[in-house]
mmCIF file of C-alpha atoms in Angstrom:
data_model
loop_
_atom_site.group_PDB
_atom_site.id
_atom_site.type_symbol
_atom_site.label_atom_id
_atom_site.label_comp_id
_atom_site.label_asym_id
_atom_site.label_seq_id
_atom_site.Cartn_x
_atom_site.Cartn_y
_atom_site.Cartn_z
ATOM 1 C CA UNK A 1 89.593 -38.337 -110.427
ATOM 2 C CA UNK A 2 89.315 -34.957 -109.860
ATOM 3 C CA UNK A 3 86.578 -32.493 -110.029
ATOM 4 C CA UNK A 4 88.249 -31.278 -113.490
ATOM 5 C CA UNK A 5 86.683 -34.729 -114.709
ATOM 6 C CA UNK A 6 83.449 -33.398 -113.727
ATOM 7 C CA UNK A 7 84.194 -30.254 -116.278
ATOM 8 C CA UNK A 8 85.454 -32.235 -119.024
ATOM 9 C CA UNK A 9 82.703 -34.658 -118.769
ATOM 10 C CA UNK A 10 80.182 -31.936 -118.767
ATOM 11 C CA UNK A 11 81.965 -30.595 -121.914
ATOM 12 C CA UNK A 12 81.588 -33.765 -124.023
ATOM 13 C CA UNK A 13 78.100 -34.472 -122.756
ATOM 14 C CA UNK A 14 76.903 -31.130 -124.352
ATOM 15 C CA UNK A 15 79.091 -32.222 -127.689
ATOM 16 C CA UNK A 16 77.506 -35.451 -127.777
ATOM 17 C CA UNK A 17 74.149 -34.046 -127.387
ATOM 18 C CA UNK A 18 74.894 -31.268 -130.113
ATOM 19 C CA UNK A 19 76.561 -34.052 -132.274
ATOM 20 C CA UNK A 20 73.474 -36.451 -131.791
ATOM 21 C CA UNK A 21 70.704 -33.872 -132.452
ATOM 22 C CA UNK A 22 72.174 -32.241 -135.370
ATOM 23 C CA UNK A 23 72.723 -35.606 -137.172
ATOM 24 C CA UNK A 24 69.096 -36.675 -136.421
ATOM 25 C CA UNK A 25 67.487 -33.632 -137.542
ATOM 26 C CA UNK A 26 69.683 -32.126 -140.174
ATOM 27 C CA UNK A 27 70.784 -35.314 -142.087
ATOM 28 C CA UNK A 28 68.439 -37.984 -140.798
ATOM 29 C CA UNK A 29 69.393 -41.601 -139.867
ATOM 30 C CA UNK A 30 67.877 -43.579 -142.750
ATOM 31 C CA UNK A 31 67.027 -47.248 -142.013
ATOM 32 C CA UNK A 32 69.552 -49.783 -140.667
ATOM 33 C CA UNK A 33 69.652 -51.591 -143.935
ATOM 34 C CA UNK A 34 69.952 -48.071 -145.950
ATOM 35 C CA UNK A 35 71.443 -45.767 -143.571
ATOM 36 C CA UNK A 36 71.145 -41.945 -143.698
ATOM 37 C CA UNK A 37 74.318 -39.709 -143.999
ATOM 38 C CA UNK A 38 73.378 -38.842 -140.065
ATOM 39 C CA UNK A 39 73.560 -42.538 -138.830
ATOM 40 C CA UNK A 40 77.235 -42.868 -138.258
ATOM 41 C CA UNK A 41 77.644 -39.273 -136.724
ATOM 42 C CA UNK A 42 74.388 -40.434 -134.378
ATOM 43 C CA UNK A 43 75.951 -43.598 -133.380
ATOM 44 C CA UNK A 44 79.226 -41.632 -132.769
ATOM 45 C CA UNK A 45 77.510 -39.046 -130.550
ATOM 46 C CA UNK A 46 75.647 -41.729 -128.466
ATOM 47 C CA UNK A 47 78.984 -43.257 -127.664
ATOM 48 C CA UNK A 48 80.545 -40.226 -126.673
ATOM 49 C CA UNK A 49 77.273 -39.551 -124.451
ATOM 50 C CA UNK A 50 77.729 -42.757 -122.621
ATOM 51 C CA UNK A 51 81.486 -42.148 -121.905
ATOM 52 C CA UNK A 52 80.882 -38.497 -120.695
ATOM 53 C CA UNK A 53 78.248 -40.007 -118.504
ATOM 54 C CA UNK A 54 80.883 -42.555 -117.235
ATOM 55 C CA UNK A 55 83.274 -39.772 -116.785
ATOM 56 C CA UNK A 56 81.026 -37.577 -114.718
ATOM 57 C CA UNK A 57 79.843 -40.270 -112.656
ATOM 58 C CA UNK A 58 83.306 -41.393 -111.635
ATOM 59 C CA UNK A 59 84.270 -37.770 -111.122
ATOM 60 C CA UNK A 60 81.140 -37.373 -108.901
ATOM 61 C CA UNK A 61 82.125 -40.465 -106.708
ATOM 62 C CA UNK A 62 84.725 -38.054 -105.037
ATOM 63 C CA UNK A 63 82.686 -35.573 -103.220
ATOM 64 C CA UNK A 64 83.510 -32.117 -104.827
ATOM 65 C CA UNK A 65 82.929 -29.439 -102.750
ATOM 66 C CA UNK A 66 82.647 -26.482 -105.297
ATOM 67 C CA UNK A 67 82.610 -26.498 -108.988
ATOM 68 C CA UNK A 68 84.600 -23.462 -109.636
ATOM 69 C CA UNK A 69 85.800 -23.105 -113.537
ATOM 70 C CA UNK A 70 88.262 -20.709 -112.549
ATOM 71 C CA UNK A 71 90.370 -23.674 -111.207
ATOM 72 C CA UNK A 72 91.011 -25.509 -114.476
ATOM 73 C CA UNK A 73 94.399 -26.846 -114.821
ATOM 74 C CA UNK A 74 97.099 -25.114 -116.772
ATOM 75 C CA UNK A 75 96.753 -26.875 -119.765
ATOM 76 C CA UNK A 76 92.878 -25.689 -120.869
ATOM 77 C CA UNK A 77 94.322 -23.194 -123.248
ATOM 78 C CA UNK A 78 95.746 -25.935 -125.125
ATOM 79 C CA UNK A 79 92.596 -27.606 -125.432
ATOM 80 C CA UNK A 80 90.558 -24.813 -126.262
ATOM 81 C CA UNK A 81 93.302 -23.861 -129.032
ATOM 82 C CA UNK A 82 93.098 -27.593 -130.267
ATOM 83 C CA UNK A 83 89.365 -27.354 -130.562
ATOM 84 C CA UNK A 84 89.271 -24.084 -132.313
ATOM 85 C CA UNK A 85 91.637 -25.397 -134.876
ATOM 86 C CA UNK A 86 89.143 -28.669 -135.363
ATOM 87 C CA UNK A 87 86.540 -26.329 -135.799
ATOM 88 C CA UNK A 88 88.322 -24.072 -138.083
ATOM 89 C CA UNK A 89 89.210 -27.339 -140.028
ATOM 90 C CA UNK A 90 85.613 -28.498 -140.162
ATOM 91 C CA UNK A 91 84.421 -25.050 -141.471
ATOM 92 C CA UNK A 92 87.472 -24.548 -144.134
ATOM 93 C CA UNK A 93 87.420 -28.123 -145.352
ATOM 94 C CA UNK A 94 84.946 -27.383 -148.368
ATOM 95 C CA UNK A 95 86.892 -24.596 -149.513
ATOM 96 C CA UNK A 96 90.635 -26.027 -148.709
ATOM 97 C CA UNK A 97 89.980 -29.743 -149.772
ATOM 98 C CA UNK A 98 90.779 -32.762 -147.889
ATOM 99 C CA UNK A 99 94.346 -33.081 -148.725
ATOM 100 C CA UNK A 100 95.263 -29.569 -147.964
ATOM 101 C CA UNK A 101 93.151 -29.073 -144.971
ATOM 102 C CA UNK A 102 94.089 -32.312 -143.637
ATOM 103 C CA UNK A 103 97.652 -31.675 -144.165
ATOM 104 C CA UNK A 104 97.633 -28.267 -142.261
ATOM 105 C CA UNK A 105 95.572 -29.840 -139.349
ATOM 106 C CA UNK A 106 98.093 -32.544 -138.764
ATOM 107 C CA UNK A 107 101.134 -30.287 -139.387
ATOM 108 C CA UNK A 108 99.774 -28.343 -136.704
ATOM 109 C CA UNK A 109 98.677 -31.142 -134.188
ATOM 110 C CA UNK A 110 102.157 -32.831 -134.504
ATOM 111 C CA UNK A 111 104.192 -29.626 -134.386
ATOM 112 C CA UNK A 112 102.682 -27.684 -131.662
ATOM 113 C CA UNK A 113 100.793 -29.718 -129.186
ATOM 114 C CA UNK A 114 102.849 -32.910 -129.799
ATOM 115 C CA UNK A 115 106.037 -30.885 -129.864
ATOM 116 C CA UNK A 116 107.531 -32.744 -132.997
ATOM 117 C CA UNK A 117 110.376 -30.985 -134.986
ATOM 118 C CA UNK A 118 109.314 -29.470 -138.306
ATOM 119 C CA UNK A 119 110.634 -32.453 -140.685
ATOM 120 C CA UNK A 120 109.030 -34.743 -138.477
ATOM 121 C CA UNK A 121 105.594 -33.058 -138.278
ATOM 122 C CA UNK A 122 105.756 -32.608 -142.121
ATOM 123 C CA UNK A 123 106.438 -36.287 -142.843
ATOM 124 C CA UNK A 124 103.925 -37.472 -140.401
ATOM 125 C CA UNK A 125 101.315 -35.339 -141.725
ATOM 126 C CA UNK A 126 101.897 -36.383 -145.541
ATOM 127 C CA UNK A 127 102.003 -39.975 -144.273
ATOM 128 C CA UNK A 128 98.546 -39.772 -142.471
ATOM 129 C CA UNK A 129 97.204 -37.808 -145.362
ATOM 130 C CA UNK A 130 98.376 -40.276 -147.694
ATOM 131 C CA UNK A 131 97.120 -43.338 -145.936
ATOM 132 C CA UNK A 132 93.818 -42.133 -145.288
ATOM 133 C CA UNK A 133 93.454 -40.813 -148.712
ATOM 134 C CA UNK A 134 94.357 -44.142 -150.322
ATOM 135 C CA UNK A 135 92.387 -46.009 -147.807
ATOM 136 C CA UNK A 136 89.046 -43.916 -148.115
ATOM 137 C CA UNK A 137 89.668 -42.276 -151.531
ATOM 138 C CA UNK A 138 90.850 -44.864 -153.471
ATOM 139 C CA UNK A 139 90.078 -48.024 -151.971
ATOM 140 C CA UNK A 140 86.457 -47.449 -150.587
ATOM 141 C CA UNK A 141 85.828 -44.617 -153.371
ATOM 142 C CA UNK A 142 84.772 -41.992 -150.763
ATOM 143 C CA UNK A 143 84.284 -38.611 -152.395
ATOM 144 C CA UNK A 144 86.325 -35.736 -150.625
ATOM 145 C CA UNK A 145 86.259 -31.990 -150.925
ATOM 146 C CA UNK A 146 88.446 -31.229 -153.831
ATOM 147 C CA UNK A 147 89.035 -27.434 -152.708
ATOM 148 C CA UNK A 148 91.773 -24.877 -154.101
ATOM 149 C CA UNK A 149 94.017 -27.821 -155.234
ATOM 150 C CA UNK A 150 91.251 -29.611 -157.160
ATOM 151 C CA UNK A 151 92.622 -33.049 -155.725
#
């Protein structure tokens, strides 16, 4: 493990705290028998919290002399871009809808970070959105945001 693991661990620790606290305060946990809308995000936040603490602990074993954020690896721009795209997806999901928003998200992820060809990216995006929509929307009857396509 390198000192970059400490940076990543700290970032995910902050994200985990944000998700857990937001789901607890804004949505509520409900009860174990009747979980509220914040129950699952709270559990995911706790899991992320424990994993980030593990990453930080492993990174701290190697005696890091200095924590200099200017020495991040060159791929940090990719990580920040993907995080910005995920935030944009989260904020535009209501207006674009699940089908169109998720298609655009997966199209971006398959094309640019993964480096797939356009036709492969489009095919995989359609496949992922179709499978998730069928599983969650049809079988489990989950309500998705309809968005501008009204799907």
